[in-house]
Short mmCIF file of C-alpha atoms and ligand atoms in Angstrom, two decimals:
data_model
loop_
_atom_site.label_atom_id
_atom_site.label_comp_id
_atom_site.label_asym_id
_atom_site.label_seq_id
_atom_site.Cartn_x
_atom_site.Cartn_y
_atom_site.Cartn_z
CA MET A 16 11.18 -46.65 -6.63
CA SER A 17 7.51 -46.15 -5.78
CA SER A 18 4.84 -47.16 -8.25
CA PHE A 19 3.35 -43.68 -8.25
CA ASP A 20 4.04 -41.18 -11.04
CA TYR A 21 5.16 -38.60 -8.46
CA ASP A 22 6.35 -38.50 -4.87
CA LEU A 23 4.39 -35.27 -4.43
CA PHE A 24 1.65 -33.64 -6.46
CA VAL A 25 0.67 -30.10 -5.46
CA ILE A 26 -2.64 -28.58 -6.54
CA GLY A 27 -2.43 -24.79 -6.53
CA GLY A 28 0.48 -22.49 -7.39
CA GLY A 29 0.11 -19.93 -4.63
CA SER A 30 2.32 -19.16 -1.65
CA GLY A 31 1.82 -22.50 0.16
CA GLY A 32 1.76 -24.70 -2.95
CA VAL A 33 4.84 -23.23 -4.59
CA ARG A 34 6.87 -23.42 -1.37
CA SER A 35 5.90 -27.09 -0.85
CA ALA A 36 6.72 -28.06 -4.44
CA ARG A 37 9.98 -26.13 -4.59
CA LEU A 38 11.35 -27.49 -1.33
CA ALA A 39 10.32 -31.10 -2.06
CA ALA A 40 11.84 -30.93 -5.56
CA GLY A 41 15.00 -29.45 -4.05
CA LEU A 42 15.26 -32.56 -1.90
CA GLY A 43 15.31 -34.68 -5.05
CA LYS A 44 11.67 -35.76 -4.89
CA ARG A 45 9.65 -36.26 -8.08
CA VAL A 46 7.27 -33.30 -7.87
CA ALA A 47 4.56 -31.80 -10.07
CA ILE A 48 2.55 -28.67 -9.38
CA ALA A 49 -0.66 -27.81 -11.20
CA GLU A 50 -2.09 -24.31 -11.48
CA GLU A 51 -5.11 -23.36 -13.58
CA TYR A 52 -4.46 -19.61 -13.74
CA ARG A 53 -1.18 -17.89 -12.86
CA PHE A 54 1.61 -18.80 -10.46
CA GLY A 55 1.88 -16.65 -7.37
CA GLY A 56 -1.64 -17.12 -6.03
CA THR A 57 -3.75 -14.52 -4.29
CA CYS A 58 -0.78 -12.78 -2.70
CA VAL A 59 1.16 -12.05 -5.87
CA ILE A 60 -1.56 -11.93 -8.51
CA ARG A 61 -4.55 -10.28 -6.80
CA GLY A 62 -3.68 -9.58 -3.20
CA CYS A 63 -0.84 -8.39 -0.99
CA VAL A 64 1.60 -7.33 -3.71
CA PRO A 65 -0.60 -5.31 -6.09
CA LYS A 66 -2.50 -3.96 -3.06
CA LYS A 67 0.69 -2.57 -1.50
CA LEU A 68 1.64 -0.98 -4.83
CA PHE A 69 -1.79 0.67 -4.90
CA VAL A 70 -1.29 1.85 -1.31
CA TYR A 71 1.94 3.60 -2.33
CA ALA A 72 0.20 5.17 -5.34
CA SER A 73 -2.61 6.47 -3.17
CA GLN A 74 -0.26 8.21 -0.71
CA PHE A 75 1.43 10.61 -3.10
CA HIS A 76 -1.13 13.37 -2.98
CA GLU A 77 -0.55 13.70 0.79
CA HIS A 78 3.21 13.68 0.24
CA PHE A 79 2.84 16.51 -2.26
CA GLU A 80 0.73 18.50 0.21
CA ASP A 81 3.08 17.81 3.12
CA ALA A 82 6.09 18.95 1.12
CA ALA A 83 4.99 22.59 1.35
CA GLY A 84 5.64 22.65 5.09
CA PHE A 85 9.27 21.72 4.40
CA GLY A 86 9.85 24.50 1.89
CA TRP A 87 9.00 22.70 -1.30
CA THR A 88 6.76 24.00 -4.01
CA VAL A 89 5.29 21.11 -5.93
CA GLY A 90 3.93 21.88 -9.37
CA GLU A 91 0.58 20.79 -10.64
CA SER A 92 0.11 17.05 -10.27
CA SER A 93 -2.21 14.59 -11.93
CA PHE A 94 -2.84 10.88 -11.67
CA ASP A 95 -3.13 8.35 -14.49
CA TRP A 96 -4.94 5.14 -13.42
CA LYS A 97 -4.05 3.28 -16.63
CA LYS A 98 -0.34 3.95 -16.08
CA LEU A 99 -0.56 2.57 -12.54
CA ILE A 100 -2.37 -0.58 -13.73
CA ALA A 101 0.20 -1.16 -16.48
CA ALA A 102 3.16 -0.69 -14.12
CA LYS A 103 1.57 -2.96 -11.53
CA ASP A 104 0.92 -5.64 -14.17
CA ILE A 105 4.58 -5.61 -15.19
CA GLU A 106 5.70 -6.08 -11.60
CA VAL A 107 3.20 -8.89 -11.00
CA ALA A 108 4.39 -10.63 -14.18
CA ARG A 109 8.01 -10.30 -13.03
CA LEU A 110 7.20 -11.91 -9.69
CA GLU A 111 5.20 -14.66 -11.36
CA GLY A 112 8.27 -15.36 -13.50
CA LEU A 113 10.41 -15.69 -10.37
CA TYR A 114 7.96 -18.18 -8.87
CA ARG A 115 8.11 -20.30 -12.04
CA LYS A 116 11.88 -20.04 -12.24
CA GLY A 117 12.25 -21.17 -8.63
CA LEU A 118 10.13 -24.23 -9.33
CA GLU A 119 11.98 -25.07 -12.53
CA SER A 120 15.42 -24.66 -11.00
CA ALA A 121 14.44 -26.98 -8.15
CA GLY A 122 13.31 -29.57 -10.70
CA ALA A 123 9.53 -29.46 -10.18
CA GLU A 124 7.32 -30.13 -13.19
CA ILE A 125 4.97 -27.24 -13.90
CA ILE A 126 1.54 -28.24 -15.17
CA GLU A 127 -0.65 -25.44 -16.49
CA SER A 128 -4.02 -26.98 -15.91
CA ARG A 129 -6.77 -27.30 -13.40
CA ALA A 130 -6.30 -30.50 -11.42
CA GLU A 131 -9.01 -32.43 -9.58
CA LEU A 132 -8.81 -35.40 -7.29
CA THR A 133 -10.22 -38.70 -8.53
CA GLY A 134 -9.09 -40.81 -5.56
CA PRO A 135 -6.76 -40.83 -2.55
CA HIS A 136 -3.67 -40.98 -4.79
CA SER A 137 -4.95 -39.93 -8.19
CA ILE A 138 -5.48 -36.61 -9.91
CA ARG A 139 -7.09 -35.74 -13.23
CA LEU A 140 -5.53 -32.96 -15.26
CA VAL A 141 -8.57 -31.22 -16.68
CA LYS A 142 -6.87 -29.77 -19.77
CA SER A 143 -5.58 -33.07 -21.12
CA GLY A 144 -7.91 -35.48 -19.32
CA LYS A 145 -4.83 -37.42 -18.22
CA VAL A 146 -4.93 -39.11 -14.80
CA VAL A 147 -1.70 -39.19 -12.78
CA THR A 148 -0.85 -40.73 -9.43
CA ALA A 149 1.16 -39.48 -6.47
CA GLU A 150 2.26 -40.88 -3.14
CA ARG A 151 1.41 -37.59 -1.43
CA ILE A 152 -0.92 -34.83 -2.54
CA VAL A 153 -0.96 -31.28 -1.21
CA ILE A 154 -4.09 -29.21 -1.75
CA ALA A 155 -3.19 -25.53 -1.64
CA VAL A 156 -5.85 -23.94 -3.82
CA GLY A 157 -6.54 -20.97 -1.55
CA GLY A 158 -9.81 -19.10 -1.44
CA GLY A 159 -11.98 -16.73 -3.41
CA ALA A 160 -13.84 -13.54 -2.55
CA ASN A 161 -17.26 -14.12 -0.99
CA PRO A 162 -19.69 -13.10 -3.79
CA HIS A 163 -22.54 -12.52 -1.31
CA ALA A 164 -25.00 -14.36 -3.57
CA ALA A 165 -27.84 -13.59 -1.15
CA LEU A 166 -27.65 -9.87 -1.95
CA PRO A 167 -30.03 -8.89 -4.75
CA GLY A 168 -27.87 -7.24 -7.41
CA HIS A 169 -24.60 -8.75 -6.21
CA GLU A 170 -23.75 -9.43 -9.86
CA HIS A 171 -23.35 -5.67 -10.40
CA CYS A 172 -20.70 -5.45 -7.69
CA ILE A 173 -16.96 -5.95 -7.91
CA THR A 174 -14.60 -7.63 -5.44
CA SER A 175 -10.91 -7.00 -4.88
CA ASN A 176 -10.25 -9.25 -7.92
CA GLU A 177 -11.77 -6.73 -10.32
CA ALA A 178 -10.50 -3.70 -8.39
CA PHE A 179 -7.02 -4.49 -9.71
CA HIS A 180 -8.17 -4.34 -13.34
CA LEU A 181 -10.83 -1.66 -13.58
CA GLU A 182 -10.86 -0.02 -17.02
CA LYS A 183 -11.20 3.37 -15.40
CA LEU A 184 -11.02 4.81 -11.94
CA PRO A 185 -14.57 5.31 -10.62
CA ARG A 186 -15.60 8.75 -9.42
CA SER A 187 -17.36 7.19 -6.46
CA ILE A 188 -17.44 3.83 -4.73
CA VAL A 189 -19.35 2.13 -1.92
CA ILE A 190 -17.39 -0.63 -0.22
CA ALA A 191 -19.17 -3.23 1.93
CA GLY A 192 -17.31 -4.83 4.84
CA GLY A 193 -15.24 -3.76 7.80
CA GLY A 194 -12.25 -6.09 7.56
CA TYR A 195 -8.75 -5.87 6.10
CA ILE A 196 -9.75 -5.58 2.45
CA ALA A 197 -12.62 -3.10 2.91
CA VAL A 198 -10.52 -0.78 5.04
CA GLU A 199 -7.40 -0.98 2.87
CA PHE A 200 -9.31 -0.36 -0.37
CA ALA A 201 -11.36 2.47 1.13
CA ASN A 202 -8.08 4.26 1.84
CA ILE A 203 -6.63 3.39 -1.56
CA PHE A 204 -9.62 4.67 -3.52
CA HIS A 205 -9.96 7.77 -1.38
CA GLY A 206 -6.25 8.52 -1.79
CA LEU A 207 -6.63 8.29 -5.55
CA GLY A 208 -9.40 10.87 -5.46
CA VAL A 209 -12.49 8.62 -5.45
CA ASP A 210 -15.49 9.67 -3.35
CA THR A 211 -15.54 6.70 -0.95
CA THR A 212 -18.16 5.28 1.41
CA LEU A 213 -17.62 2.25 3.64
CA ILE A 214 -20.63 0.38 4.96
CA TYR A 215 -20.18 -2.14 7.76
CA ARG A 216 -22.68 -4.26 9.69
CA GLY A 217 -20.96 -4.05 13.09
CA LYS A 218 -20.62 -1.19 15.58
CA GLU A 219 -17.01 -0.44 14.70
CA ILE A 220 -14.70 -1.44 11.83
CA LEU A 221 -12.05 -4.19 12.20
CA SER A 222 -13.97 -6.31 14.69
CA ARG A 223 -11.05 -8.47 15.79
CA PHE A 224 -8.67 -5.63 16.65
CA ASP A 225 -7.93 -3.59 19.79
CA HIS A 226 -10.59 -0.89 20.36
CA ASP A 227 -8.08 1.98 20.26
CA MET A 228 -6.88 0.84 16.83
CA ARG A 229 -10.44 0.56 15.57
CA GLN A 230 -11.61 3.93 16.86
CA GLY A 231 -8.36 5.69 16.01
CA LEU A 232 -8.43 4.47 12.42
CA HIS A 233 -12.13 5.24 12.05
CA GLN A 234 -11.56 8.84 13.15
CA ALA A 235 -8.49 9.23 10.93
CA MET A 236 -10.33 7.91 7.89
CA GLU A 237 -13.30 10.18 8.48
CA ALA A 238 -11.00 13.16 8.98
CA LYS A 239 -9.56 12.46 5.52
CA GLY A 240 -13.04 12.51 4.03
CA ILE A 241 -14.00 8.83 3.85
CA ARG A 242 -17.64 8.31 4.82
CA ILE A 243 -18.04 5.37 7.23
CA ILE A 244 -21.49 3.96 7.94
CA CYS A 245 -21.59 1.39 10.75
CA SER A 246 -24.43 -0.82 11.97
CA ASP A 247 -25.91 -1.02 8.52
CA LEU A 248 -26.27 -3.45 5.62
CA MET A 249 -26.73 -3.23 1.88
CA GLU A 250 -30.11 -4.67 0.95
CA LYS A 251 -30.17 -4.33 -2.81
CA VAL A 252 -27.96 -3.05 -5.62
CA THR A 253 -29.49 -1.90 -8.89
CA LYS A 254 -28.21 -0.31 -12.08
CA THR A 255 -29.37 3.21 -12.78
CA ALA A 256 -30.38 4.58 -16.16
CA ALA A 257 -27.29 6.81 -16.09
CA GLY A 258 -25.02 3.75 -15.88
CA GLY A 259 -24.19 4.02 -12.18
CA LEU A 260 -25.33 1.91 -9.27
CA SER A 261 -27.86 2.51 -6.58
CA VAL A 262 -27.50 0.84 -3.17
CA GLU A 263 -30.46 0.44 -0.88
CA THR A 264 -29.38 0.21 2.74
CA LEU A 265 -31.26 -0.97 5.79
CA ASN A 266 -30.85 2.22 7.85
CA ASN A 267 -29.32 4.94 5.71
CA GLY A 268 -31.54 5.22 2.67
CA THR A 269 -30.14 4.96 -0.83
CA LEU A 270 -26.53 5.53 -1.81
CA SER A 271 -25.33 6.12 -5.37
CA ALA A 272 -21.94 5.25 -6.76
CA ASP A 273 -20.10 4.34 -9.95
CA GLN A 274 -18.92 1.08 -8.39
CA VAL A 275 -19.88 -1.10 -5.44
CA MET A 276 -17.20 -3.36 -4.00
CA LEU A 277 -17.87 -6.34 -1.73
CA ALA A 278 -15.12 -7.16 0.78
CA LEU A 279 -17.00 -9.64 2.92
CA GLY A 280 -14.40 -12.30 3.59
CA ARG A 281 -12.91 -15.05 1.44
CA ASP A 282 -14.22 -18.59 1.04
CA PRO A 283 -12.15 -21.76 0.58
CA TYR A 284 -11.95 -22.65 -3.11
CA THR A 285 -12.98 -26.29 -2.82
CA THR A 286 -16.03 -26.67 -5.07
CA GLY A 287 -15.51 -29.20 -7.85
CA LEU A 288 -12.11 -30.25 -6.60
CA GLY A 289 -13.01 -33.94 -6.36
CA LEU A 290 -12.79 -33.97 -2.57
CA GLU A 291 -15.80 -36.33 -2.37
CA ALA A 292 -14.15 -38.77 -4.79
CA ALA A 293 -11.08 -38.88 -2.59
CA GLY A 294 -13.09 -38.90 0.64
CA VAL A 295 -11.56 -35.65 1.99
CA ALA A 296 -13.63 -34.05 4.75
CA VAL A 297 -14.58 -30.37 4.74
CA ASN A 298 -16.20 -28.21 7.42
CA GLU A 299 -19.43 -26.22 7.18
CA ARG A 300 -17.60 -23.40 5.35
CA GLY A 301 -16.22 -25.79 2.74
CA ALA A 302 -12.71 -25.58 4.21
CA ILE A 303 -10.60 -28.74 4.27
CA VAL A 304 -10.30 -30.11 7.78
CA VAL A 305 -6.70 -30.80 8.81
CA ASP A 306 -4.86 -31.86 11.95
CA ALA A 307 -1.89 -30.12 13.55
CA TYR A 308 0.37 -31.46 10.76
CA SER A 309 -1.85 -30.29 7.87
CA ARG A 310 -3.02 -33.90 7.33
CA THR A 311 -6.55 -34.40 6.04
CA ASN A 312 -8.62 -37.41 7.08
CA VAL A 313 -7.30 -39.28 4.00
CA PRO A 314 -3.78 -40.68 4.47
CA GLY A 315 -1.42 -39.16 1.91
CA ILE A 316 -3.55 -36.04 1.28
CA PHE A 317 -2.53 -32.78 2.94
CA ALA A 318 -3.96 -29.26 2.78
CA LEU A 319 -2.44 -25.93 3.69
CA GLY A 320 -3.00 -22.21 3.37
CA ASP A 321 -6.33 -20.42 2.93
CA VAL A 322 -8.16 -23.57 1.79
CA THR A 323 -7.96 -24.84 5.37
CA ASP A 324 -9.34 -21.56 6.78
CA ARG A 325 -6.96 -21.55 9.74
CA VAL A 326 -5.38 -18.10 9.39
CA GLN A 327 -5.75 -16.48 5.95
CA LEU A 328 -2.30 -14.91 5.66
CA THR A 329 0.51 -15.51 3.15
CA PRO A 330 3.30 -16.06 5.71
CA VAL A 331 1.10 -18.59 7.50
CA ALA A 332 0.63 -20.64 4.30
CA ILE A 333 4.37 -20.56 3.68
CA HIS A 334 5.10 -21.61 7.25
CA GLU A 335 2.59 -24.46 6.99
CA ALA A 336 4.30 -25.61 3.80
CA MET A 337 7.72 -25.60 5.44
CA CYS A 338 6.38 -27.61 8.39
CA PHE A 339 4.84 -30.11 5.95
CA ILE A 340 8.22 -30.59 4.25
CA GLU A 341 10.01 -31.03 7.61
CA THR A 342 7.47 -33.59 8.74
CA GLU A 343 7.01 -35.61 5.56
CA PHE A 344 10.37 -35.41 3.81
CA LYS A 345 12.92 -34.65 6.53
CA ASN A 346 11.70 -37.00 9.23
CA ASN A 347 11.33 -34.09 11.62
CA PRO A 348 7.70 -33.84 12.74
CA THR A 349 6.91 -30.11 12.95
CA SER A 350 3.48 -28.62 13.39
CA PRO A 351 2.81 -25.03 12.40
CA ASP A 352 2.85 -22.52 15.24
CA HIS A 353 -0.18 -20.26 14.90
CA ASP A 354 0.37 -18.40 18.16
CA LEU A 355 1.31 -14.70 18.24
CA ILE A 356 1.10 -13.94 14.53
CA ALA A 357 2.03 -10.33 13.91
CA THR A 358 -0.09 -8.66 11.25
CA ALA A 359 -0.61 -5.31 9.57
CA VAL A 360 -3.55 -3.56 8.02
CA PHE A 361 -2.28 -1.31 5.24
CA SER A 362 -4.79 1.37 5.96
CA GLN A 363 -3.75 5.01 6.15
CA PRO A 364 -2.54 5.28 8.87
CA GLU A 365 -1.40 1.67 9.13
CA ILE A 366 -2.17 -0.70 11.95
CA GLY A 367 0.50 -3.09 13.18
CA THR A 368 -0.40 -5.57 15.85
CA VAL A 369 0.64 -8.74 17.63
CA GLY A 370 -0.86 -10.65 20.54
CA LEU A 371 -3.95 -9.95 22.58
CA SER A 372 -6.11 -6.85 22.35
CA GLU A 373 -6.93 -5.05 25.59
CA GLU A 374 -10.39 -6.67 25.59
CA GLN A 375 -9.05 -10.20 25.04
CA ALA A 376 -6.35 -9.82 27.69
CA ALA A 377 -8.80 -8.34 30.22
CA SER A 378 -11.10 -11.33 29.81
CA ARG A 379 -8.31 -13.88 30.24
CA PHE A 380 -6.13 -12.44 33.01
CA ASP A 381 -7.01 -11.24 36.54
CA GLU A 382 -5.10 -7.99 36.18
CA ILE A 383 -3.52 -6.30 33.19
CA GLU A 384 -1.60 -3.07 32.82
CA VAL A 385 -2.25 -0.93 29.77
CA TYR A 386 0.53 1.39 28.57
CA ARG A 387 -0.84 3.83 26.05
CA ALA A 388 0.74 6.75 24.22
CA GLN A 389 -0.90 9.08 21.75
CA PHE A 390 1.13 11.72 20.00
CA ARG A 391 1.57 13.75 16.85
CA PRO A 392 4.26 12.23 14.62
CA MET A 393 7.28 14.50 14.10
CA LYS A 394 6.72 14.91 10.37
CA ALA A 395 3.26 16.32 11.07
CA THR A 396 4.74 19.26 12.99
CA LEU A 397 6.03 20.99 9.85
CA SER A 398 3.59 19.48 7.39
CA GLY A 399 0.74 20.67 9.58
CA ARG A 400 -1.20 17.50 8.91
CA ALA A 401 -3.61 16.70 11.72
CA GLU A 402 -2.73 13.11 12.51
CA LYS A 403 -1.89 11.06 15.53
CA THR A 404 -0.01 7.92 16.36
CA ILE A 405 -1.31 5.54 19.02
CA MET A 406 0.87 2.91 20.68
CA LYS A 407 -0.24 0.39 23.25
CA LEU A 408 1.35 -2.37 25.26
CA ILE A 409 -0.82 -4.81 27.17
CA VAL A 410 1.02 -6.40 30.10
CA ASN A 411 0.04 -9.22 32.48
CA ALA A 412 0.45 -7.67 35.95
CA ALA A 413 1.23 -11.04 37.54
CA ASP A 414 4.41 -11.85 35.61
CA ARG A 415 5.02 -8.61 33.62
CA LYS A 416 4.83 -10.49 30.31
CA VAL A 417 3.86 -8.36 27.34
CA LEU A 418 0.67 -9.94 26.00
CA GLY A 419 -0.10 -7.59 23.15
CA ALA A 420 1.37 -4.66 21.24
CA HIS A 421 -0.69 -2.40 18.98
CA ILE A 422 0.31 0.55 16.84
CA LEU A 423 -1.66 2.93 14.67
CA GLY A 424 0.61 5.15 12.65
CA HIS A 425 3.29 5.37 9.98
CA ASP A 426 5.25 2.15 9.41
CA ALA A 427 3.20 0.30 12.02
CA GLY A 428 3.52 -2.85 9.90
CA GLU A 429 7.32 -2.66 9.97
CA MET A 430 7.26 -2.20 13.75
CA ALA A 431 4.83 -5.11 14.22
CA GLN A 432 7.32 -7.47 12.63
CA LEU A 433 9.96 -6.64 15.24
CA LEU A 434 7.49 -6.57 18.12
CA GLY A 435 6.46 -10.04 16.98
CA ILE A 436 9.94 -11.30 17.84
CA THR A 437 9.84 -9.78 21.31
CA LEU A 438 6.47 -11.29 22.15
CA LYS A 439 7.49 -14.65 20.69
CA ALA A 440 10.58 -14.55 22.87
CA GLY A 441 8.35 -13.95 25.91
CA CYS A 442 9.78 -10.53 26.74
CA THR A 443 8.49 -8.78 29.85
CA LYS A 444 7.74 -5.11 30.29
CA ASP A 445 11.02 -4.90 32.24
CA ASP A 446 12.89 -6.04 29.10
CA PHE A 447 11.24 -3.18 27.22
CA ASP A 448 12.13 -0.73 30.03
CA ARG A 449 15.81 -1.60 30.02
CA THR A 450 16.07 -1.27 26.23
CA MET A 451 17.69 1.99 25.14
CA ALA A 452 15.53 4.18 22.89
CA VAL A 453 16.41 4.99 19.29
CA HIS A 454 16.01 8.73 19.00
CA PRO A 455 14.26 10.49 17.33
CA THR A 456 11.84 7.83 16.17
CA ALA A 457 8.20 7.09 16.82
CA SER A 458 8.99 3.58 18.00
CA GLU A 459 11.08 4.88 20.94
CA GLU A 460 7.75 5.41 22.64
CA LEU A 461 7.51 1.62 22.96
CA VAL A 462 10.44 1.55 25.39
CA THR A 463 9.71 4.79 27.25
CA MET A 464 6.19 4.23 28.54
CA TYR A 465 7.33 3.66 32.12
CA SER A 466 4.06 3.83 34.07
CA PRO A 467 0.80 2.18 33.14
CA SER A 468 -1.90 4.49 31.79
CA TYR A 469 -4.45 2.33 33.61
CA ARG A 470 -5.04 -1.18 34.90
CA ILE A 471 -7.91 -3.57 34.40
CA ARG A 472 -8.60 -5.76 37.41
CA ASN A 473 -11.25 -8.48 37.17
CA GLY A 474 -12.65 -6.78 34.11
CA GLU A 475 -12.92 -3.33 35.80
CA ARG A 476 -10.75 -0.37 34.81
CA VAL A 477 -8.93 1.00 37.89
P1 NDP B 10 -12.23 -10.08 6.88
O1 NDP B 10 -12.58 -11.35 7.53
O2 NDP B 10 -11.05 -9.30 7.37
O3 NDP B 10 -13.47 -9.11 6.90
C1 NDP B 10 -14.70 -9.50 6.39
C2 NDP B 10 -15.69 -8.40 6.72
O4 NDP B 10 -16.92 -8.68 6.08
C3 NDP B 10 -15.97 -8.30 8.21
O5 NDP B 10 -16.04 -6.94 8.54
C4 NDP B 10 -17.31 -8.99 8.35
O6 NDP B 10 -18.06 -8.51 9.42
C5 NDP B 10 -17.97 -8.63 7.05
N1 NDP B 10 -18.98 -9.57 6.61
C6 NDP B 10 -18.85 -10.89 6.41
N2 NDP B 10 -20.00 -11.42 5.94
C7 NDP B 10 -20.87 -10.39 5.83
C8 NDP B 10 -22.23 -10.30 5.41
N3 NDP B 10 -22.89 -11.36 4.99
N4 NDP B 10 -22.81 -9.09 5.41
C9 NDP B 10 -22.13 -8.01 5.85
N5 NDP B 10 -20.85 -8.03 6.26
C10 NDP B 10 -20.24 -9.22 6.25
O7 NDP B 10 -12.10 -10.45 5.34
P2 NDP B 10 -11.53 -9.64 4.08
O8 NDP B 10 -12.40 -10.00 2.95
O9 NDP B 10 -11.33 -8.22 4.39
O10 NDP B 10 -10.11 -10.32 3.88
C11 NDP B 10 -10.00 -11.75 3.77
C12 NDP B 10 -8.79 -12.24 4.52
O11 NDP B 10 -7.64 -11.91 3.77
C13 NDP B 10 -8.60 -11.60 5.89
O12 NDP B 10 -9.19 -12.36 6.90
C14 NDP B 10 -7.11 -11.54 6.05
O13 NDP B 10 -6.70 -12.66 6.78
C15 NDP B 10 -6.57 -11.58 4.64
N6 NDP B 10 -6.03 -10.26 4.26
C16 NDP B 10 -4.92 -9.82 4.91
C17 NDP B 10 -4.38 -8.61 4.61
C18 NDP B 10 -3.17 -8.15 5.34
O14 NDP B 10 -2.50 -8.96 5.95
N7 NDP B 10 -2.88 -6.85 5.32
C19 NDP B 10 -4.97 -7.73 3.58
C20 NDP B 10 -6.14 -8.28 2.99
C21 NDP B 10 -6.64 -9.50 3.32
P3 NDP B 10 -17.80 -8.96 10.94
O15 NDP B 10 -16.54 -8.29 11.39
O16 NDP B 10 -19.00 -8.43 11.64
O17 NDP B 10 -17.73 -10.44 10.93
#
């Protein structure tokens, strides 16, 4: 029996922390997990889950409109923001309960308190002041929305945290940023009837994505009525006498809105965590530095998930936790595999993507083939909705390996998950070609694009 109070102490009850604690406890280890707020972390409490529920809510008005083309007459409809918030809160509470139950059933001790490091093996529970010891410590405290403290008037703005709890739906909103959260919330608010403006500093939204996805989504969002301002910055936010907000921009004058939302990235949540006391190193962004096995520079202290700023995605944190358990408690050294992570942007239409964009592939390989299809989805024929789906496969001409797959359109996220398997398995374009189509679907296009739309040789389109 070790002299420590616990075999494992986990700080942070989000996706990575809960998975680590539950699996270790299930192996018979003496485990405690401390959480200062609610179990479930960003994903369940103020991220992926409530966001997706909001996405569904925001799509109904288009469904009602589309129904007419199929013979339906839909009566007058109205939307009740408070009802949506209440229903969402119930679902979030249910999921939080499941997280707690999983921990309890596995035998982990749940500690409802902030926890801070006091040394390489010791932790202070802030609520009680008690200091406990553990052989291993996992830091999985996640991140928080970048408050953009340099922006005058940033205190008047909301982030995605508050967007989930607004007392009332604003009539208008300006959203700053061009990443996942800005784009997803611009579509959500617009879909719920809010006059929405997106302001982004770069030339085109979603800077790390394939150019066809970026342009295609930009056009689709504008066609719906979302105003997108690129190459611009907010310089100042002030309150108006009428109770609204006024946004001074660098290039586009002054914008007015009921709310201003900042979606400018998320920062690791490491301030005040006692990292200095324990000697844990952080990088210039405050993220905990880890090696390929999620080990910090201090033996016995590990970090995983968003706090390490590797890839800020829920499934990545969970995967890192599972690798940690394999390595430390199952004698099976396993490092997380961060290659070819499929991901989705729940914009409207969605983006689903895995692997290299056309630009990335063109800069890394001598010759690539680009297979590109653009078409009107079948449902839009009768609904009359002007929308298009774009699908792209990026192939290395030398060995026919599919390097990237990108989809803009309905259910693109669902398709990205399956494409992720094919790219992970190293499938070639020939494997795609000899796969029978599922008809009539949109995804059949992925296996019926027989000739390249164009090639890029030494960086030049031919
Ligand atoms: P992102 O990193 O996706 O986007 C941040 C955006 O803010 C970028 O457009 C960036 O511009 C811009 N930006 C950053 N700093 C400034 C600044 N000082 N002034 C002006 N613009 C600025 O972060 P998000 O906040 O959207 O999301 C955080 C993370 O959460 C994402 O990285 C993602 O991993 C995860 N997430 C995943 C989702 C999903 O899987 N569907 C959904 C939501 C979040 P630039 O591009 O020029 O750097």
